[in-house]
Tab-separated table of C-alpha atoms in Angstrom:
chain	number	residue	atom	x	y	z
O	1	MET	CA	56.866	-2.119	-24.106
O	2	LYS	CA	54.645	-3.406	-26.970
O	3	ARG	CA	54.413	-6.706	-25.039
O	4	TYR	CA	53.407	-4.713	-21.974
O	5	GLY	CA	50.408	-2.855	-24.177
O	6	TYR	CA	48.884	-6.222	-25.362
O	7	ILE	CA	49.064	-7.719	-21.848
O	8	CYS	CA	47.015	-4.496	-20.398
O	9	LEU	CA	44.675	-5.023	-23.860
O	10	TRP	CA	43.797	-8.460	-22.468
O	11	PHE	CA	43.463	-7.535	-19.559
O	12	LEU	CA	40.946	-5.053	-20.098
O	13	PHE	CA	39.112	-7.169	-22.576
O	14	PHE	CA	38.705	-10.066	-20.376
O	15	PHE	CA	37.752	-8.213	-17.087
O	16	GLY	CA	35.435	-5.747	-19.291
O	17	TYR	CA	33.718	-9.051	-20.416
O	18	SER	CA	33.244	-10.543	-17.175
O	19	SER	CA	32.111	-7.514	-15.264
O	20	ALA	CA	29.442	-7.456	-18.513
O	21	MET	CA	28.940	-10.925	-18.056
O	22	GLY	CA	27.945	-9.862	-14.397
O	23	ALA	CA	25.907	-7.244	-15.114
O	24	ALA	CA	23.719	-9.373	-17.139
O	25	ASP	CA	22.546	-11.120	-13.968
O	26	GLN	CA	22.110	-8.211	-12.036
O	27	TRP	CA	18.499	-5.408	-11.972
O	28	GLY	CA	17.813	-1.837	-10.820
O	29	THR	CA	14.979	-1.568	-7.979
O	30	GLY	CA	13.054	1.163	-9.688
O	31	SER	CA	10.697	-1.308	-11.463
O	32	LEU	CA	10.246	-4.193	-9.003
O	33	MET	CA	6.922	-5.457	-8.100
O	34	ILE	CA	6.763	-7.316	-4.767
O	35	ILE	CA	4.190	-9.695	-4.676
O	36	VAL	CA	3.249	-11.389	-1.197
O	37	GLU	CA	2.259	-15.031	-1.151
O	38	ARG	CA	0.003	-15.076	1.405
O	39	GLU	CA	-0.178	-18.719	2.446
O	40	ASN	CA	3.612	-19.528	1.407
O	41	SER	CA	5.266	-16.677	4.228
O	42	SER	CA	7.227	-15.167	1.204
O	43	VAL	CA	7.443	-12.787	-1.303
O	44	VAL	CA	8.127	-12.821	-5.339
O	45	VAL	CA	10.049	-10.208	-6.544
O	46	VAL	CA	9.149	-9.433	-10.169
O	47	ASP	CA	10.658	-7.286	-12.983
O	48	SER	CA	8.073	-5.572	-14.429
O	49	LEU	CA	9.741	-4.514	-17.120
O	50	LYS	CA	10.482	-8.161	-18.070
O	51	HIS	CA	7.424	-9.085	-16.461
O	52	GLU	CA	10.064	-12.097	-15.352
O	53	ILE	CA	10.189	-13.155	-11.655
O	54	LEU	CA	13.722	-12.730	-10.285
O	55	GLY	CA	13.500	-14.778	-7.076
O	56	ARG	CA	11.436	-15.519	-3.903
O	57	ILE	CA	12.245	-14.341	-0.250
O	58	SER	CA	10.937	-16.932	2.806
O	59	ASP	CA	10.384	-17.343	5.857
O	60	LEU	CA	8.738	-14.070	6.579
O	61	GLY	CA	5.814	-15.153	9.290
O	62	VAL	CA	2.032	-15.064	8.778
O	63	LEU	CA	1.158	-12.751	5.852
O	64	HIS	CA	-2.510	-12.269	5.837
O	65	HIS	CA	-2.845	-8.807	5.363
O	66	ALA	CA	0.772	-8.000	5.478
O	67	SER	CA	1.804	-4.772	3.922
O	68	ILE	CA	5.347	-3.685	2.463
O	69	SER	CA	7.211	0.079	2.272
O	70	PHE	CA	10.499	1.102	0.703
O	71	SER	CA	13.424	2.765	1.468
O	72	GLN	CA	13.374	5.921	-0.261
O	73	ASP	CA	16.583	4.601	-2.390
O	74	ALA	CA	14.206	1.787	-3.141
O	75	ARG	CA	17.164	-0.904	-2.002
O	76	TYR	CA	15.355	-2.240	0.854
O	77	ALA	CA	11.572	-3.276	1.437
O	78	TYR	CA	10.239	-3.290	4.636
O	79	ILE	CA	7.436	-5.970	5.579
O	80	ILE	CA	5.428	-6.179	8.679
O	81	SER	CA	3.590	-9.932	9.119
O	82	ARG	CA	0.499	-10.247	10.673
O	83	ASP	CA	2.122	-12.133	13.744
O	84	GLY	CA	4.349	-8.849	14.488
O	85	TRP	CA	7.649	-9.576	12.621
O	86	LEU	CA	9.352	-6.906	10.622
O	87	SER	CA	11.492	-7.850	8.047
O	88	LYS	CA	14.091	-5.970	6.008
O	89	LEU	CA	14.740	-7.377	2.402
O	90	ASP	CA	17.341	-6.378	0.202
O	91	LEU	CA	15.917	-6.333	-3.225
O	92	LEU	CA	19.641	-6.501	-5.045
O	93	THR	CA	20.534	-9.759	-3.655
O	94	LEU	CA	17.054	-11.224	-2.413
O	95	GLU	CA	17.653	-11.807	1.138
O	96	ARG	CA	16.373	-10.762	4.202
O	97	VAL	CA	19.369	-8.990	6.375
O	98	ALA	CA	17.325	-7.890	9.388
O	99	LYS	CA	14.417	-9.248	11.306
O	100	VAL	CA	12.780	-7.799	14.656
O	101	LYS	CA	9.720	-8.676	16.871
O	102	VAL	CA	7.570	-5.390	16.979
O	103	GLY	CA	4.171	-6.643	18.190
O	104	ASP	CA	1.882	-9.795	18.855
O	105	SER	CA	-0.608	-8.648	16.285
O	106	SER	CA	0.707	-6.006	13.549
O	107	ILE	CA	-1.179	-4.543	10.597
O	108	GLY	CA	0.510	-1.978	8.692
O	109	LEU	CA	3.934	0.284	8.636
O	110	THR	CA	5.353	3.513	7.104
O	111	VAL	CA	8.864	4.854	6.838
O	112	THR	CA	9.408	8.350	7.971
O	113	GLN	CA	9.806	10.856	5.662
O	114	ASP	CA	13.287	11.370	6.660
O	115	ASN	CA	14.288	7.686	5.563
O	116	ARG	CA	15.482	6.979	9.439
O	117	TYR	CA	12.740	5.381	11.241
O	118	ILE	CA	10.176	2.542	10.359
O	119	ALA	CA	6.829	2.913	11.965
O	120	VAL	CA	4.565	0.095	12.916
O	121	SER	CA	0.719	-0.198	13.660
O	122	ASN	CA	-0.225	-2.827	15.907
O	123	TYR	CA	-3.599	-4.283	16.975
O	124	LYS	CA	-1.735	-6.053	19.932
O	125	PRO	CA	0.101	-4.295	22.374
O	126	ALA	CA	-1.651	-1.061	21.764
O	127	VAL	CA	0.905	0.416	20.250
O	128	VAL	CA	3.149	2.315	17.502
O	129	LYS	CA	6.535	0.790	17.393
O	130	ILE	CA	9.452	3.173	16.079
O	131	ILE	CA	12.367	1.398	14.279
O	132	ASP	CA	15.428	2.482	13.458
O	133	ALA	CA	15.440	1.667	9.638
O	134	GLU	CA	19.424	1.364	9.759
O	135	THR	CA	20.264	-0.796	12.675
O	136	PHE	CA	16.743	-2.199	13.290
O	137	GLU	CA	17.195	-1.444	16.677
O	138	ASP	CA	13.853	-0.440	18.928
O	139	VAL	CA	13.729	3.504	19.203
O	140	ALA	CA	10.533	3.925	21.071
O	141	ALA	CA	6.879	2.712	21.691
O	142	ILE	CA	3.932	5.057	21.832
O	143	PRO	CA	1.379	4.051	23.632
O	144	VAL	CA	-2.265	4.593	21.925
O	145	GLU	CA	-5.114	4.694	24.411
O	146	ARG	CA	-8.230	7.037	25.244
O	147	GLU	CA	-9.312	8.037	28.744
O	148	VAL	CA	-13.216	7.022	29.177
O	149	ASN	CA	-14.799	7.866	32.209
O	150	GLY	CA	-12.054	7.484	34.434
O	151	GLU	CA	-10.577	4.376	32.661
O	152	THR	CA	-7.491	3.705	30.330
O	153	VAL	CA	-9.290	2.196	27.031
O	154	PRO	CA	-6.007	0.858	24.612
O	155	SER	CA	-7.179	1.005	20.950
O	156	ARG	CA	-5.927	-0.841	17.730
O	157	VAL	CA	-3.973	1.085	15.570
O	158	VAL	CA	-5.023	1.145	11.486
O	159	GLY	CA	-4.592	3.569	8.861
O	160	MET	CA	-0.847	4.402	9.316
O	161	VAL	CA	0.819	7.008	6.893
O	162	ASP	CA	3.937	9.331	6.516
O	163	ALA	CA	3.044	12.494	5.570
O	164	PRO	CA	4.877	15.955	4.705
O	165	GLY	CA	6.840	17.799	7.721
O	166	ASN	CA	7.887	14.778	8.834
O	167	LEU	CA	4.669	13.701	10.118
O	168	LEU	CA	3.117	10.411	11.334
O	169	VAL	CA	-0.787	10.449	11.295
O	170	PHE	CA	-2.897	7.292	11.997
O	171	SER	CA	-6.394	5.936	13.494
O	172	LEU	CA	-7.453	4.837	16.398
O	173	MET	CA	-9.824	1.731	15.882
O	174	ASP	CA	-11.499	1.610	19.315
O	175	ALA	CA	-11.109	5.176	20.271
O	176	ASP	CA	-12.699	6.861	17.422
O	177	GLY	CA	-9.533	8.797	16.913
O	178	ILE	CA	-6.812	10.296	14.659
O	179	TRP	CA	-3.582	11.181	16.242
O	180	VAL	CA	-0.604	13.306	14.752
O	181	VAL	CA	3.070	12.023	15.666
O	182	ASP	CA	5.833	14.506	15.060
O	183	ALA	CA	8.745	11.986	13.808
O	184	GLY	CA	11.201	14.865	13.575
O	185	SER	CA	11.488	15.184	17.221
O	186	SER	CA	13.858	12.195	19.430
O	187	ASP	CA	10.910	11.486	21.530
O	188	PHE	CA	8.222	11.284	18.820
O	189	PRO	CA	5.510	13.444	20.804
O	190	VAL	CA	1.904	13.229	19.760
O	191	ILE	CA	1.375	16.517	19.036
O	192	LYS	CA	-2.704	16.255	18.004
O	193	LYS	CA	-5.550	14.282	19.108
O	194	TYR	CA	-9.034	14.309	17.523
O	195	TRP	CA	-11.578	12.494	19.070
O	196	ASP	CA	-14.976	11.098	17.883
O	197	ILE	CA	-14.348	11.395	14.199
O	198	GLY	CA	-16.950	8.613	13.930
O	199	LYS	CA	-17.828	4.858	14.625
O	200	MET	CA	-14.700	2.690	14.481
O	201	PRO	CA	-12.017	3.872	11.666
O	202	TYR	CA	-10.547	0.828	9.811
O	203	ASP	CA	-7.892	2.206	7.296
O	204	ALA	CA	-7.277	5.657	6.113
O	205	LEU	CA	-5.330	7.245	3.103
O	206	LEU	CA	-3.227	10.324	2.204
O	207	THR	CA	-3.900	12.301	-1.167
O	208	PRO	CA	-1.404	12.542	-3.523
O	209	ASP	CA	-0.567	16.013	-2.536
O	210	GLY	CA	-0.168	15.077	0.909
O	211	ARG	CA	-2.533	17.588	2.279
O	212	TYR	CA	-5.616	15.549	3.315
O	213	TYR	CA	-5.842	12.483	5.805
O	214	ILE	CA	-9.167	10.672	4.873
O	215	ALA	CA	-10.306	7.725	7.215
O	216	GLY	CA	-12.969	4.975	6.500
O	217	LEU	CA	-15.707	3.997	9.243
O	218	TYR	CA	-16.980	0.747	9.742
O	219	HIS	CA	-20.346	1.803	11.428
O	220	SER	CA	-20.475	5.803	9.953
O	221	ARG	CA	-22.360	6.880	7.070
O	222	HIS	CA	-19.487	9.210	6.333
O	223	LEU	CA	-15.547	9.744	6.078
O	224	ALA	CA	-13.300	11.659	8.358
O	225	MET	CA	-11.191	14.089	6.760
O	226	LEU	CA	-8.402	15.838	8.494
O	227	ASP	CA	-6.861	18.719	6.620
O	228	LEU	CA	-3.258	18.573	7.136
O	229	TRP	CA	-2.081	22.239	6.184
O	230	GLU	CA	-4.471	23.581	8.859
O	231	LEU	CA	-4.742	20.260	11.774
O	232	ASP	CA	-7.476	22.324	13.236
O	233	LYS	CA	-10.649	19.848	12.994
O	234	THR	CA	-11.575	16.905	11.260
O	235	LYS	CA	-14.436	17.100	8.529
O	236	GLU	CA	-17.022	14.557	7.520
O	237	ILE	CA	-17.489	13.178	3.500
O	238	ASP	CA	-20.913	11.937	3.572
O	239	LEU	CA	-21.454	8.394	1.916
O	240	ASN	CA	-24.966	8.434	1.895
O	241	ASN	CA	-26.600	7.679	-1.731
O	242	PRO	CA	-29.031	10.532	-2.465
O	243	ASN	CA	-31.800	7.651	-3.789
O	244	LYS	CA	-31.465	5.654	-0.362
O	245	LYS	CA	-29.794	5.527	3.061
O	246	THR	CA	-26.529	3.850	2.958
O	247	ALA	CA	-26.285	0.983	5.164
O	248	LYS	CA	-23.892	0.515	7.846
O	249	MET	CA	-20.317	-0.119	6.906
O	250	ALA	CA	-19.571	-3.948	7.063
O	251	VAL	CA	-15.967	-5.926	7.441
O	252	ARG	CA	-14.774	-5.480	3.770
O	253	LYS	CA	-11.635	-3.608	3.662
O	254	VAL	CA	-7.829	-4.830	3.231
O	255	PRO	CA	-5.859	-2.577	5.641
O	256	HIS	CA	-3.479	-0.244	3.588
O	257	LEU	CA	-3.471	-1.843	-0.086
O	258	GLY	CA	-4.916	1.599	-1.480
O	259	GLY	CA	-8.642	1.308	-1.296
O	260	TRP	CA	-9.356	4.396	-2.605
O	261	SER	CA	-7.497	7.033	-5.072
O	262	MET	CA	-7.716	10.450	-6.480
O	263	ALA	CA	-7.772	11.134	-10.231
O	264	GLY	CA	-8.922	14.087	-12.837
O	265	GLY	CA	-9.530	16.374	-9.666
O	266	LEU	CA	-12.114	13.872	-8.324
O	267	PHE	CA	-11.937	11.608	-5.095
O	268	PHE	CA	-13.403	7.921	-5.756
O	269	ALA	CA	-14.332	6.090	-2.591
O	270	PRO	CA	-16.207	2.621	-2.556
O	271	VAL	CA	-18.729	1.981	-0.389
O	272	VAL	CA	-18.826	-0.997	1.424
O	273	ALA	CA	-21.902	-3.374	0.836
O	274	GLU	CA	-23.238	-1.251	-2.192
O	275	ALA	CA	-22.551	-1.875	-5.750
O	276	ARG	CA	-21.896	1.144	-6.435
O	277	LEU	CA	-18.723	3.916	-6.401
O	278	PRO	CA	-19.216	7.387	-5.249
O	279	VAL	CA	-17.485	10.181	-6.657
O	280	TYR	CA	-16.590	13.637	-5.297
O	281	ARG	CA	-14.734	16.932	-6.160
O	282	SER	CA	-11.604	17.240	-4.932
O	283	GLY	CA	-11.115	19.798	-2.080
O	284	SER	CA	-15.010	20.844	-1.683
O	285	PHE	CA	-15.562	16.881	-1.258
O	286	GLU	CA	-18.944	17.775	-2.815
O	287	LEU	CA	-20.986	14.250	-4.019
O	288	ILE	CA	-21.225	14.683	-8.123
O	289	LYS	CA	-22.112	10.896	-8.913
O	290	SER	CA	-22.647	7.713	-7.749
O	291	ILE	CA	-21.161	5.126	-10.519
O	292	SER	CA	-22.928	1.816	-10.793
O	293	LEU	CA	-20.807	-1.741	-10.625
O	294	ALA	CA	-20.864	-5.065	-11.100
O	295	GLY	CA	-20.646	-5.744	-7.298
O	296	MET	CA	-19.435	-4.406	-3.765
O	297	PRO	CA	-16.370	-2.852	-4.585
O	298	MET	CA	-13.066	-3.670	-2.507
O	299	PHE	CA	-10.388	-1.075	-4.129
O	300	ALA	CA	-10.531	1.868	-6.644
O	301	MET	CA	-7.274	2.468	-7.882
O	302	ALA	CA	-6.359	5.177	-10.271
O	303	SER	CA	-3.765	5.012	-13.085
O	304	PRO	CA	-0.812	6.994	-12.589
O	305	ASP	CA	-2.004	9.397	-15.287
O	306	GLY	CA	-5.166	9.246	-14.300
O	307	ARG	CA	-6.817	8.409	-17.084
O	308	HIS	CA	-8.632	5.398	-15.614
O	309	VAL	CA	-9.951	3.990	-11.962
O	310	TRP	CA	-9.536	0.078	-11.990
O	311	VAL	CA	-12.266	-1.369	-9.300
O	312	ASN	CA	-12.003	-5.155	-7.835
O	313	PHE	CA	-14.962	-6.637	-5.694
O	314	SER	CA	-15.773	-8.938	-2.595
O	315	GLY	CA	-18.675	-11.391	-2.688
O	316	GLN	CA	-20.157	-13.048	-5.750
O	317	ASN	CA	-18.444	-10.910	-8.347
O	318	HIS	CA	-14.654	-11.145	-6.938
O	319	ARG	CA	-13.792	-12.635	-10.357
O	320	LEU	CA	-14.144	-9.460	-11.933
O	321	VAL	CA	-12.321	-6.090	-12.057
O	322	GLN	CA	-13.886	-2.787	-13.817
O	323	VAL	CA	-12.252	-0.203	-15.256
O	324	ILE	CA	-13.852	3.221	-15.346
O	325	ASP	CA	-13.171	6.218	-17.793
O	326	VAL	CA	-12.378	9.266	-15.358
O	327	ALA	CA	-13.419	11.556	-18.072
O	328	THR	CA	-17.106	10.084	-19.071
O	329	LEU	CA	-17.070	8.354	-15.391
O	330	GLU	CA	-18.632	5.230	-17.000
O	331	VAL	CA	-17.480	1.892	-17.060
O	332	VAL	CA	-15.392	0.842	-20.129
O	333	LYS	CA	-14.235	-2.488	-19.699
O	334	THR	CA	-14.748	-5.612	-17.647
O	335	PHE	CA	-12.127	-8.447	-17.097
O	336	ASP	CA	-12.647	-12.109	-15.828
O	337	ILE	CA	-9.639	-12.521	-14.013
O	338	GLY	CA	-9.776	-15.350	-12.049
O	339	ASP	CA	-10.787	-16.815	-8.602
O	340	ARG	CA	-10.951	-14.229	-5.606
O	341	VAL	CA	-9.104	-11.180	-6.787
O	342	PHE	CA	-7.203	-9.708	-4.198
O	343	ASN	CA	-4.966	-6.647	-5.318
O	344	MET	CA	-3.828	-4.414	-8.335
O	345	GLU	CA	-0.852	-2.495	-8.345
O	346	PHE	CA	0.592	-0.340	-11.530
O	347	SER	CA	3.966	-0.639	-12.576
O	348	PRO	CA	6.024	2.990	-12.734
O	349	LYS	CA	4.204	5.418	-15.101
O	350	GLY	CA	1.333	3.148	-15.468
O	351	ALA	CA	2.118	0.990	-18.573
O	352	TYR	CA	1.124	-2.247	-16.820
O	353	VAL	CA	-1.210	-3.192	-14.091
O	354	TYR	CA	-0.687	-6.114	-12.115
O	355	ILE	CA	-3.752	-8.045	-10.482
O	356	SER	CA	-3.541	-11.068	-8.217
O	357	SER	CA	-5.797	-14.182	-8.258
O	358	TYR	CA	-5.556	-15.615	-5.018
O	359	LYS	CA	-7.346	-19.220	-5.295
O	360	ASP	CA	-6.310	-19.473	-9.162
O	361	ASN	CA	-2.497	-18.827	-8.090
O	362	LYS	CA	-1.982	-16.458	-10.543
O	363	VAL	CA	-0.997	-13.319	-11.509
O	364	VAL	CA	-2.259	-11.310	-14.380
O	365	VAL	CA	-0.540	-8.719	-16.529
O	366	ILE	CA	-2.721	-5.956	-18.413
O	367	ALA	CA	-1.263	-3.555	-20.889
O	368	ALA	CA	-3.404	-0.708	-19.233
O	369	ASN	CA	-3.796	1.989	-21.896
O	370	LYS	CA	-4.733	-0.961	-24.654
O	371	LEU	CA	-6.824	-2.924	-21.913
O	372	GLN	CA	-5.419	-5.929	-22.647
O	373	ILE	CA	-4.038	-9.229	-20.899
O	374	ILE	CA	-0.594	-9.755	-22.029
O	375	LYS	CA	0.717	-12.442	-19.599
O	376	LYS	CA	-0.001	-14.302	-16.843
O	377	PHE	CA	2.283	-16.258	-14.412
O	378	ASP	CA	2.097	-18.679	-11.837
O	379	VAL	CA	2.694	-17.188	-8.027
O	380	ASN	CA	1.425	-19.332	-4.682
O	381	THR	CA	-1.548	-17.461	-3.087
O	382	PRO	CA	-0.837	-14.152	-4.321
O	383	SER	CA	-2.521	-11.285	-2.612
O	384	GLY	CA	-1.214	-7.802	-1.601
O	385	ILE	CA	1.234	-6.337	-4.835
O	386	PHE	CA	3.641	-3.301	-4.065
O	387	SER	CA	5.641	-1.632	-6.854
O	388	THR	CA	8.709	0.293	-5.529
O	389	ILE	CA	7.319	3.509	-7.053
O	390	ARG	CA	5.701	3.541	-3.604
O	391	ALA	CA	9.129	4.991	-2.038
O	392	HIS	CA	8.724	7.882	-3.279
O	393	ILE	CA	4.877	8.607	-2.607
O	394	SER	CA	4.094	10.387	0.255
O	395	GLY	CA	1.565	8.018	2.351
O	396	LEU	CA	2.529	4.329	1.505
């Protein structure tokens, strides 16, 4: 009996030690950053607690303007390529586990709030594709079009978000509209259609509380806002500079990477082709200030605590990132990150900011509260950065 006890202890020690050794090579998914390697047809997976690259997943298609959404348990990342390939990535094994063709030219995606389906927005064909998140089977295709003078006009789809009530909301780029789909019904009916919201929507966001859907417009001097609590009509948010007329919107935005933000009860909306950041009071959307910037803003991203808004630029000052204090609405820090800053993303709880320098093939990590660069690491042509925290945020 005594000898049997020693054998049991030996087994416990050996297998317990082996299990611990195996666990050292594993990770959770709650603090991962997925970085798109734009010209490499791949993504890099980074542990944002250690700021270390865990691995790379390749052969994902054309990744210009690639978007990523996550399953609610953050186990899987879904990435849509520009050439219409939807891939399912296992973030525990760093392998692609499913792949399906959903279009010829795709631009965005989201996971429905019941976690059952992936909705993909296409430029071509003009449809929203619904894919079963588990089986990757094709479930539905919603034609996106408008009748104009007796003629059916197909439209590119932009600004796709998931919204409370298991809704899908998106904009019609070529038809000046916003549609709302009931993703809880098996036939995915379009329950609301709004027309003439402004000229040529290009992207949209959902406010953090899930109430307001706000679309940007290429050729109008306002944003279009839909109150999802009311679902009655869209309203305009004026972009005009009180000191001069705002120019027509230019093609500057990258879809679905988080161009605008809410913080401190305020709404920050970059104006294309002008070196300023308009600030609106949330709810009333009254313009209260325009913050002068170093260049034409591309993205204005709020830290999770709402203390700062981080802005990067297109045009001549694309190396820079400026930090705005939300309490004072003043620029408090300017970073020179590197050639062609493409995107920024916060780690969970906002301790760090990851910033991609596309032409310098690097990602820069900044301690958000100290406003200090703490690390740089090599990534091949990095563009979009997506934190797994998005798995729990409506609209992403």
